[in-house]
Amino acid sequence: MNRVWDTPGGIHPPANKRQSLTLPIGYPKLPERLVVPLIQHIGEHCIACVTIGQQVLKGELIGVVDGALGTSVHAPSSGIVSAIEARPVGHQSGSLAPCIEILTDGLERWVSRPKTRDYRQLAPSQLLERIAQSGICGLGGAGFPTATKLTFNGAVPISTIIINATECEPYVTADESLMRERADEIIAGIGIIALLYDNTPRLVIGIEETKPEACAALLAASHASAIEIVQIPSKYPSGGERQLIYTLTGKEVPSGRIPASIGILCINVATTYAIKRAIIDGEPLISRVVTVTGKACGTQRNYQTLIGTPVQHLLDHSGLDDSRLSKLIMGGPMIGFDLPYASVPVVKTSYCILAPDASELAPTAPERACIRCGFCAEVCPVSLLPQQLLWHAKTADHQRLEEHNLFDCIECGACAYVCPSHIPLVQYYRASKGEIDAARADKANARQARQRFEFHQLRLARLEREKNQRRKARRAAAGSNPSPSSRIKAPKASIMRLSSADIIAAAQGRTTEKKPTAEQTLNKLRRNVSTLQMRLEHAERRLAAAAGETADKQNSLRATAEDARQKLHRGEQRLTEQYH
Amino acid sequence: MDAALSANAYLSTLVASLGLALVFGGLVRLASMLFPVERDRRILEIDDLLPQTQCGQCGHPGCRPYAEAIADGQAINRCPPGGQATIDALALLLKVTAPNLDPEHGLESSHIRVAFIREDECIGCTKCILACPVDAIVGAAKLMHTVIVDECTGCDLCVEPCPVDCIDMVPLARPSHDWRGPPAALLAQLIGSDRDPVQRQQEVL
């Protein structure tokens, strides 16, 4: 039996998981439209690589990664791309994000799926390439691109890989149903991850002891492998990455660092399933298990849902009773958020749609003053001082907030859950984190602007200096070898103080200076003659062409031609004079 | 003279004290001229608090010159882009009471704005490029110009020189993934989870 460490704090809210586990994972009918956001992960937006009106197959690549961090998106079903535009997505801000809309054709035609039975023959780099191309990101909620996570190579080699199968949040059973029904595929996925490391790291599945069926299924599937399955006491939030790592290994991830910095990797159980599907079955990540639960739903169960399925479609499929619905929440009751519209799509990180009625979700009481009971500090899994943080958040004292390690808060909501004064503590912390981030960004921007301004000033000064140097050089050159122009120009600066005679002399000087050389005059006259010749030819042509015109017109053209001829004659005379 | 000094103790003390005062005063002055560290550090501290918009609304050609002027005793309430927050921070640094923003130099705006060139109207005169204090406009003579959004400080200085009025100051929208929740003052309630008031009372008791 493995030793298990106890994390500080934690709460025991009613689990409410049974209701959605009575039925096996279901398959909702295909929605007419799928809306696939181009950002479902941590990192940069994908770039759409399809055009409107284009026919796409199920599993076809439709969005590619642009930038270092991100993961691609694929068409969840076959059909026609009907729109590429900003749509509302499941985000607390209710803001828009670029999405690709696909009108499904109901045929579910797949792209070619390269099945790989002998994946053990593949090199780690090939496996990673496949994982990256399959658009897999962490399915536990954060959505960190999995290929990037698996390639992380720090100073400490990865010695332990933890599979997070705790699913500690009330109501959510997506991972549990997956473990009950597809344990062998999960174990195969873990086997693939182990292939990526040469040093055979320890493989541990951390699962809450309240999931005996899932645990039994995993045990049965993994009896021939080196995977350890460790049951941990049920507590919220035991499934937080850092909490689970501590529970299983007794090691704490340092503040502000990632688990890989102490040689540990933590991967959600649903992600390992997606990895198995990607490598062995050749299927990119186009669907996930989503729990649809809450008393307002007719049927509460888990669905294998295509990414991009509108939440409304899932709710309709579950027989939602709109009149009983008190609130629509994406995610679990603790860290989920209100959905502004039911039209938003299911994305890779949506593990639960919660549609509770009023009896399940008590109307939130108004916030009252903090009475310093200290319950929040007792339940904080990170051992922070929530009430101190609240004071400083209310007074926007950013320095104190950072001193009290606000950024170590995992926003689990345990403090707000126990607060007898109904203070929405997490909301305060989230807002303060945002303000501090904004202030940091402003500071960074200001620093950059200052640098650019200083460089700008430097550049102007340099240009000025160079101009002065050139001027000085010119002046020096003029001083040693005075040319006529400099002699004339010199007095120009002090022209106000000159007498009228001087001004006349200067003007005459300028005209003499401007007098062209014989060579220049000759050239000018030559140019003049050739122009006049052309003009004469032109006039003669027009006269010839005007044979059928009126006499007046012909006369006028004849006069023009004659004029041109005389001018040419004079020009030629001047040219010959200049020659002599 | 010597005799007079040695005879009058009072006078000699006075002269000695004055002499010492002059010598040390001179030394202090010399030191402050040779090592002007204190003022420079102060200027850097002040400059660090200014928003670096380089807009010149304070009457100085940039934030650094204004920081120098503040170090020399000028009023600290002349920076509209920084607003009251900057004034408060400056007051804290300089240990004075924070005044309100001087409306003569402009009013505080709640939006972040950046310059935007309507590119099909741009004639390529380069006047805005010359006006930009942070080199945030790219382009060449007779070719279209455009603003690098990330570098624009929203100082407004390029708008006025444009001969065809093709530059707008537009509010900058934050990308959605930057969104961190409503300000603490406007908080909605946290999702209450699934407990009812009775159950909670039992928990508390």
Coordinates of N, CA and C in Angstrom, one line a residue, chain A residues 13-14 16 39 45 91-93 95-97 170-171 327 329 332-334 336-338 360-362 364-367 375 393 407 411 413 416-420 422 424 426-428 430-431 433-435 437-438 442-443 445-450 452-457 459, chain B residues 44-55 60-65 112 129-138 148 150-153 172 174-197 199-201 203-205:
Chain A
P13 N -18.1 18.8 0.2 CA -19.4 19.1 -0.3 C -20.1 17.9 -0.7
P14 N -21.5 17.9 -0.7 CA -22.2 16.7 -1.2 C -21.8 16.4 -2.6
N16 N -23.1 14.4 -5.2 CA -24.1 14.5 -6.2 C -23.7 13.9 -7.5
I39 N -9.8 28.9 -30.6 CA -9.0 28.9 -29.4 C -9.7 28.1 -28.3
H45 N -4.3 31.8 -30.7 CA -5.4 31.4 -31.6 C -4.8 30.6 -32.7
H91 N -17.2 31.6 -22.1 CA -16.2 32.3 -21.3 C -16.9 33.3 -20.5
Q92 N -16.4 33.5 -19.3 CA -17.1 34.3 -18.3 C -17.4 35.7 -18.8
S93 N -16.5 36.2 -19.7 CA -16.7 37.6 -20.1 C -17.8 37.7 -21.1
S95 N -17.5 37.2 -24.1 CA -17.0 37.8 -25.3 C -16.9 36.8 -26.5
L96 N -16.6 37.4 -27.6 CA -16.5 36.6 -28.8 C -15.1 36.1 -29.1
A97 N -15.1 35.0 -29.8 CA -13.8 34.4 -30.3 C -14.0 33.9 -31.7
P170 N -18.0 18.3 -7.2 CA -19.3 17.7 -7.1 C -20.0 17.7 -8.5
Y171 N -20.9 16.7 -8.7 CA -21.7 16.6 -9.9 C -20.9 16.0 -11.1
K327 N -30.1 28.3 -13.2 CA -28.8 28.9 -13.6 C -28.2 27.9 -14.6
I329 N -24.7 26.5 -15.9 CA -23.3 26.6 -15.5 C -22.4 25.7 -16.4
G332 N -18.1 22.6 -13.2 CA -18.7 22.1 -12.0 C -19.3 23.3 -11.2
P333 N -19.9 23.0 -10.1 CA -20.5 24.0 -9.2 C -19.5 24.8 -8.5
M334 N -18.3 24.3 -8.3 CA -17.3 25.1 -7.5 C -16.5 26.0 -8.4
G336 N -16.9 26.3 -11.9 CA -17.6 26.6 -13.2 C -18.0 28.1 -13.2
F337 N -18.7 28.4 -14.3 CA -19.1 29.8 -14.5 C -20.4 29.9 -15.2
D338 N -21.2 30.9 -14.9 CA -22.5 31.1 -15.6 C -22.3 31.2 -17.1
E360 N -31.6 22.8 -5.8 CA -30.2 22.4 -5.8 C -29.3 23.6 -5.5
L361 N -29.6 24.6 -6.2 CA -28.7 25.8 -6.1 C -29.4 26.9 -5.3
A362 N -29.1 26.9 -4.0 CA -29.8 27.9 -3.2 C -29.5 29.3 -3.7
T364 N -28.1 32.7 -3.9 CA -27.0 33.2 -3.1 C -27.4 34.4 -2.3
A365 N -27.1 34.3 -1.0 CA -27.5 35.4 0.0 C -26.6 36.6 -0.3
P366 N -27.1 37.8 0.1 CA -26.2 38.9 -0.1 C -25.0 38.9 0.8
E367 N -23.9 39.5 0.3 CA -22.7 39.5 1.0 C -22.8 40.3 2.3
F375 N -12.8 30.5 9.2 CA -13.1 29.2 8.5 C -12.3 29.1 7.2
A393 N -7.5 43.0 -1.1 CA -8.2 43.1 -2.4 C -9.2 44.3 -2.4
F407 N -1.0 34.9 -5.9 CA -0.9 34.2 -7.1 C -0.7 32.7 -6.9
E411 N -8.0 29.2 -6.9 CA -9.4 29.6 -7.2 C -10.3 28.4 -7.0
G413 N -12.4 27.8 -4.6 CA -13.7 28.2 -4.1 C -14.1 27.6 -2.7
A416 N -14.9 30.4 -0.1 CA -16.2 31.0 -0.3 C -17.3 30.1 0.1
Y417 N -17.1 28.8 -0.1 CA -18.1 27.8 0.3 C -18.4 27.8 1.7
V418 N -17.3 28.0 2.6 CA -17.6 27.9 4.0 C -17.9 29.2 4.6
C419 N -17.7 30.3 3.9 CA -17.9 31.6 4.4 C -19.3 31.9 5.0
P420 N -19.5 32.1 6.3 CA -20.8 32.3 6.8 C -21.4 33.7 6.4
H422 N -21.2 34.8 3.4 CA -21.5 34.7 2.0 C -20.6 35.7 1.1
P424 N -18.1 36.5 -1.7 CA -17.6 35.8 -2.9 C -16.1 36.0 -3.0
V426 N -13.5 34.3 -4.0 CA -12.8 33.9 -5.2 C -12.9 35.0 -6.2
Q427 N -14.1 35.6 -6.3 CA -14.3 36.7 -7.3 C -13.4 37.9 -7.0
Y428 N -13.3 38.2 -5.7 CA -12.3 39.2 -5.3 C -10.9 38.9 -5.7
R430 N -9.9 36.8 -8.0 CA -9.8 36.8 -9.5 C -9.6 38.2 -10.0
A431 N -10.5 39.1 -9.5 CA -10.5 40.5 -10.0 C -9.1 41.1 -9.6
K433 N -6.2 39.6 -9.2 CA -5.2 39.0 -10.0 C -5.2 39.8 -11.4
G434 N -6.4 40.0 -11.9 CA -6.6 40.7 -13.2 C -6.0 42.1 -13.1
E435 N -6.3 42.8 -12.0 CA -5.8 44.2 -11.8 C -4.3 44.2 -11.7
D437 N -2.2 41.9 -12.9 CA -1.7 41.6 -14.2 C -1.7 42.8 -15.2
A438 N -2.8 43.5 -15.1 CA -2.9 44.7 -15.9 C -1.9 45.7 -15.6
D442 N 1.0 47.2 -17.9 CA 1.2 48.6 -18.2 C 2.6 49.1 -17.9
K443 N 3.2 48.5 -16.8 CA 4.5 48.8 -16.4 C 5.5 48.4 -17.6
N445 N 4.7 47.9 -20.7 CA 4.5 48.8 -21.8 C 5.2 50.1 -21.7
A446 N 5.1 50.7 -20.4 CA 5.8 52.0 -20.2 C 7.3 51.9 -20.3
R447 N 7.8 50.7 -19.8 CA 9.3 50.5 -20.0 C 9.7 50.5 -21.4
Q448 N 8.9 49.8 -22.2 CA 9.2 49.7 -23.7 C 9.1 51.1 -24.3
A449 N 8.0 51.8 -24.0 CA 7.8 53.2 -24.5 C 9.0 54.1 -24.2
R450 N 9.4 53.9 -22.9 CA 10.6 54.8 -22.5 C 11.8 54.5 -23.3
R452 N 11.9 53.2 -26.3 CA 11.8 53.7 -27.7 C 11.9 55.2 -27.7
F453 N 11.4 55.9 -26.7 CA 11.5 57.4 -26.7 C 12.9 57.8 -26.6
E454 N 13.7 57.1 -25.7 CA 15.1 57.4 -25.5 C 15.9 57.2 -26.7
F455 N 15.5 56.1 -27.4 CA 16.2 55.8 -28.6 C 15.9 56.8 -29.7
H456 N 14.7 57.2 -29.7 CA 14.2 58.2 -30.7 C 15.0 59.5 -30.5
Q457 N 15.1 59.9 -29.2 CA 15.9 61.1 -28.9 C 17.3 61.0 -29.3
R459 N 18.5 59.1 -31.6 CA 18.6 59.1 -33.0 C 18.6 60.6 -33.5
Chain B
L44 N 15.0 59.4 -11.8 CA 14.7 58.0 -12.3 C 13.5 57.5 -11.6
E45 N 13.4 57.7 -10.3 CA 12.2 57.2 -9.6 C 11.0 57.9 -10.1
I46 N 11.0 59.2 -10.3 CA 9.8 59.9 -10.8 C 9.5 59.4 -12.2
D47 N 10.5 59.3 -13.0 CA 10.3 58.9 -14.4 C 9.6 57.5 -14.4
D48 N 10.0 56.7 -13.5 CA 9.5 55.3 -13.4 C 8.0 55.3 -13.1
L49 N 7.5 56.3 -12.4 CA 6.1 56.4 -12.1 C 5.2 57.0 -13.2
L50 N 5.9 57.8 -14.1 CA 5.1 58.4 -15.2 C 4.7 57.4 -16.2
P51 N 3.6 57.6 -16.9 CA 3.1 56.6 -17.8 C 3.9 56.4 -19.1
Q52 N 4.9 57.2 -19.4 CA 5.7 57.1 -20.6 C 4.9 57.2 -21.9
T53 N 3.9 58.0 -21.8 CA 3.1 58.3 -23.0 C 3.8 59.2 -24.0
Q54 N 4.7 60.0 -23.4 CA 5.5 61.0 -24.2 C 4.6 62.0 -25.0
C55 N 3.4 62.3 -24.4 CA 2.4 63.1 -25.1 C 2.7 64.6 -25.0
H60 N 6.1 69.6 -21.3 CA 7.5 69.2 -21.5 C 7.6 68.2 -22.7
P61 N 8.7 68.2 -23.4 CA 8.7 67.3 -24.6 C 9.0 65.9 -24.2
G62 N 8.2 65.2 -23.4 CA 8.4 63.9 -23.0 C 8.3 63.7 -21.5
C63 N 8.2 62.4 -21.1 CA 8.1 62.1 -19.7 C 9.3 62.4 -18.9
R64 N 10.5 62.1 -19.4 CA 11.7 62.3 -18.7 C 12.0 63.8 -18.4
P65 N 11.8 64.7 -19.4 CA 11.9 66.1 -19.1 C 10.9 66.6 -18.0
I112 N -8.1 53.3 -23.0 CA -6.8 53.3 -23.6 C -7.1 53.5 -25.1
I129 N 5.1 60.3 -39.0 CA 6.3 59.6 -38.6 C 7.2 60.5 -37.9
L130 N 7.4 61.7 -38.4 CA 8.3 62.6 -37.7 C 7.7 63.1 -36.4
A131 N 6.4 63.1 -36.3 CA 5.8 63.6 -35.0 C 5.8 62.5 -33.9
C132 N 5.9 61.2 -34.3 CA 5.8 60.2 -33.3 C 7.0 60.1 -32.4
P133 N 6.7 60.2 -31.1 CA 7.9 60.3 -30.1 C 8.5 58.9 -29.9
V134 N 7.8 57.8 -30.2 CA 8.3 56.5 -29.9 C 8.5 55.6 -31.2
D135 N 8.6 56.3 -32.3 CA 8.8 55.6 -33.6 C 7.8 54.4 -33.8
A136 N 6.5 54.7 -33.5 CA 5.6 53.6 -33.6 C 4.8 53.6 -35.0
I137 N 5.3 54.5 -35.9 CA 4.6 54.5 -37.2 C 5.6 54.1 -38.3
V138 N 5.2 53.2 -39.1 CA 6.1 52.7 -40.2 C 5.6 53.2 -41.5
I148 N 2.1 50.8 -35.5 CA 2.3 49.5 -34.8 C 1.5 49.6 -33.5
D150 N 1.1 47.8 -30.8 CA 1.7 47.5 -29.6 C 2.7 48.6 -29.1
E151 N 3.2 49.4 -30.0 CA 4.1 50.4 -29.7 C 3.5 51.7 -29.4
C152 N 2.3 51.9 -29.9 CA 1.6 53.2 -29.8 C 1.3 53.5 -28.3
T153 N 1.6 54.7 -27.9 CA 1.3 55.1 -26.5 C 0.0 55.9 -26.4
L172 N -8.7 51.0 -27.5 CA -8.1 49.7 -27.7 C -8.9 48.6 -26.9
R174 N -9.3 45.0 -25.3 CA -8.5 43.9 -24.7 C -8.9 42.6 -25.3
P175 N -8.0 41.7 -25.7 CA -8.5 40.4 -26.2 C -9.2 39.6 -25.1
S176 N -10.1 38.7 -25.5 CA -11.0 38.1 -24.5 C -10.2 37.2 -23.6
H177 N -9.1 36.6 -24.0 CA -8.4 35.7 -23.1 C -7.6 36.5 -22.1
D178 N -7.5 37.8 -22.2 CA -6.9 38.6 -21.2 C -7.9 38.9 -20.0
W179 N -9.1 38.6 -20.3 CA -10.2 39.0 -19.3 C -10.0 38.2 -18.0
R180 N -10.1 39.0 -16.9 CA -9.9 38.3 -15.6 C -11.0 38.5 -14.7
G181 N -12.2 38.9 -15.1 CA -13.3 39.0 -14.2 C -13.6 40.5 -14.0
P182 N -14.8 40.7 -13.5 CA -15.2 42.1 -13.3 C -14.4 42.7 -12.1
P183 N -14.3 44.1 -12.1 CA -13.6 44.7 -11.0 C -14.3 44.3 -9.6
A184 N -13.5 44.2 -8.6 CA -14.0 43.7 -7.3 C -15.2 44.5 -6.9
A185 N -15.3 45.7 -7.2 CA -16.5 46.5 -6.8 C -17.8 46.1 -7.4
L186 N -17.7 45.5 -8.6 CA -19.0 45.1 -9.3 C -19.2 43.6 -9.3
L187 N -18.8 43.0 -8.2 CA -18.8 41.6 -8.2 C -20.3 41.0 -8.2
A188 N -20.5 40.0 -9.0 CA -21.7 39.2 -8.9 C -21.4 38.1 -7.8
Q189 N -22.3 37.3 -7.5 CA -22.1 36.3 -6.4 C -21.4 35.1 -7.0
L190 N -20.6 34.5 -6.2 CA -20.0 33.2 -6.6 C -21.1 32.2 -6.7
I191 N -20.8 31.2 -7.6 CA -21.8 30.1 -7.7 C -21.9 29.5 -6.4
G192 N -23.1 29.3 -5.9 CA -23.3 29.0 -4.5 C -23.0 27.6 -4.1
S193 N -22.7 26.7 -5.2 CA -22.7 25.3 -5.0 C -24.0 24.8 -4.4
D194 N -24.0 23.5 -4.0 CA -25.3 22.9 -3.8 C -25.7 22.8 -2.3
R195 N -25.6 23.9 -1.6 CA -26.0 23.8 -0.2 C -27.1 24.7 0.0
D196 N -28.0 24.4 0.9 CA -29.1 25.3 1.2 C -28.8 25.9 2.6
P197 N -29.5 27.0 2.9 CA -29.2 27.8 4.1 C -29.2 27.0 5.3
Q199 N -28.6 23.7 5.7 CA -27.4 22.8 5.7 C -26.2 23.6 6.1
R200 N -26.1 24.8 5.6 CA -25.0 25.7 5.9 C -24.9 26.0 7.3
Q201 N -26.1 26.3 7.9 CA -26.2 26.7 9.3 C -25.6 25.5 10.1
E203 N -23.5 23.3 9.2 CA -22.0 23.3 9.0 C -21.3 24.3 9.9
V204 N -21.9 25.5 9.9 CA -21.3 26.6 10.7 C -21.4 26.2 12.2
L205 N -22.5 25.6 12.6 CA -22.6 25.3 14.1 C -21.8 24.0 14.3

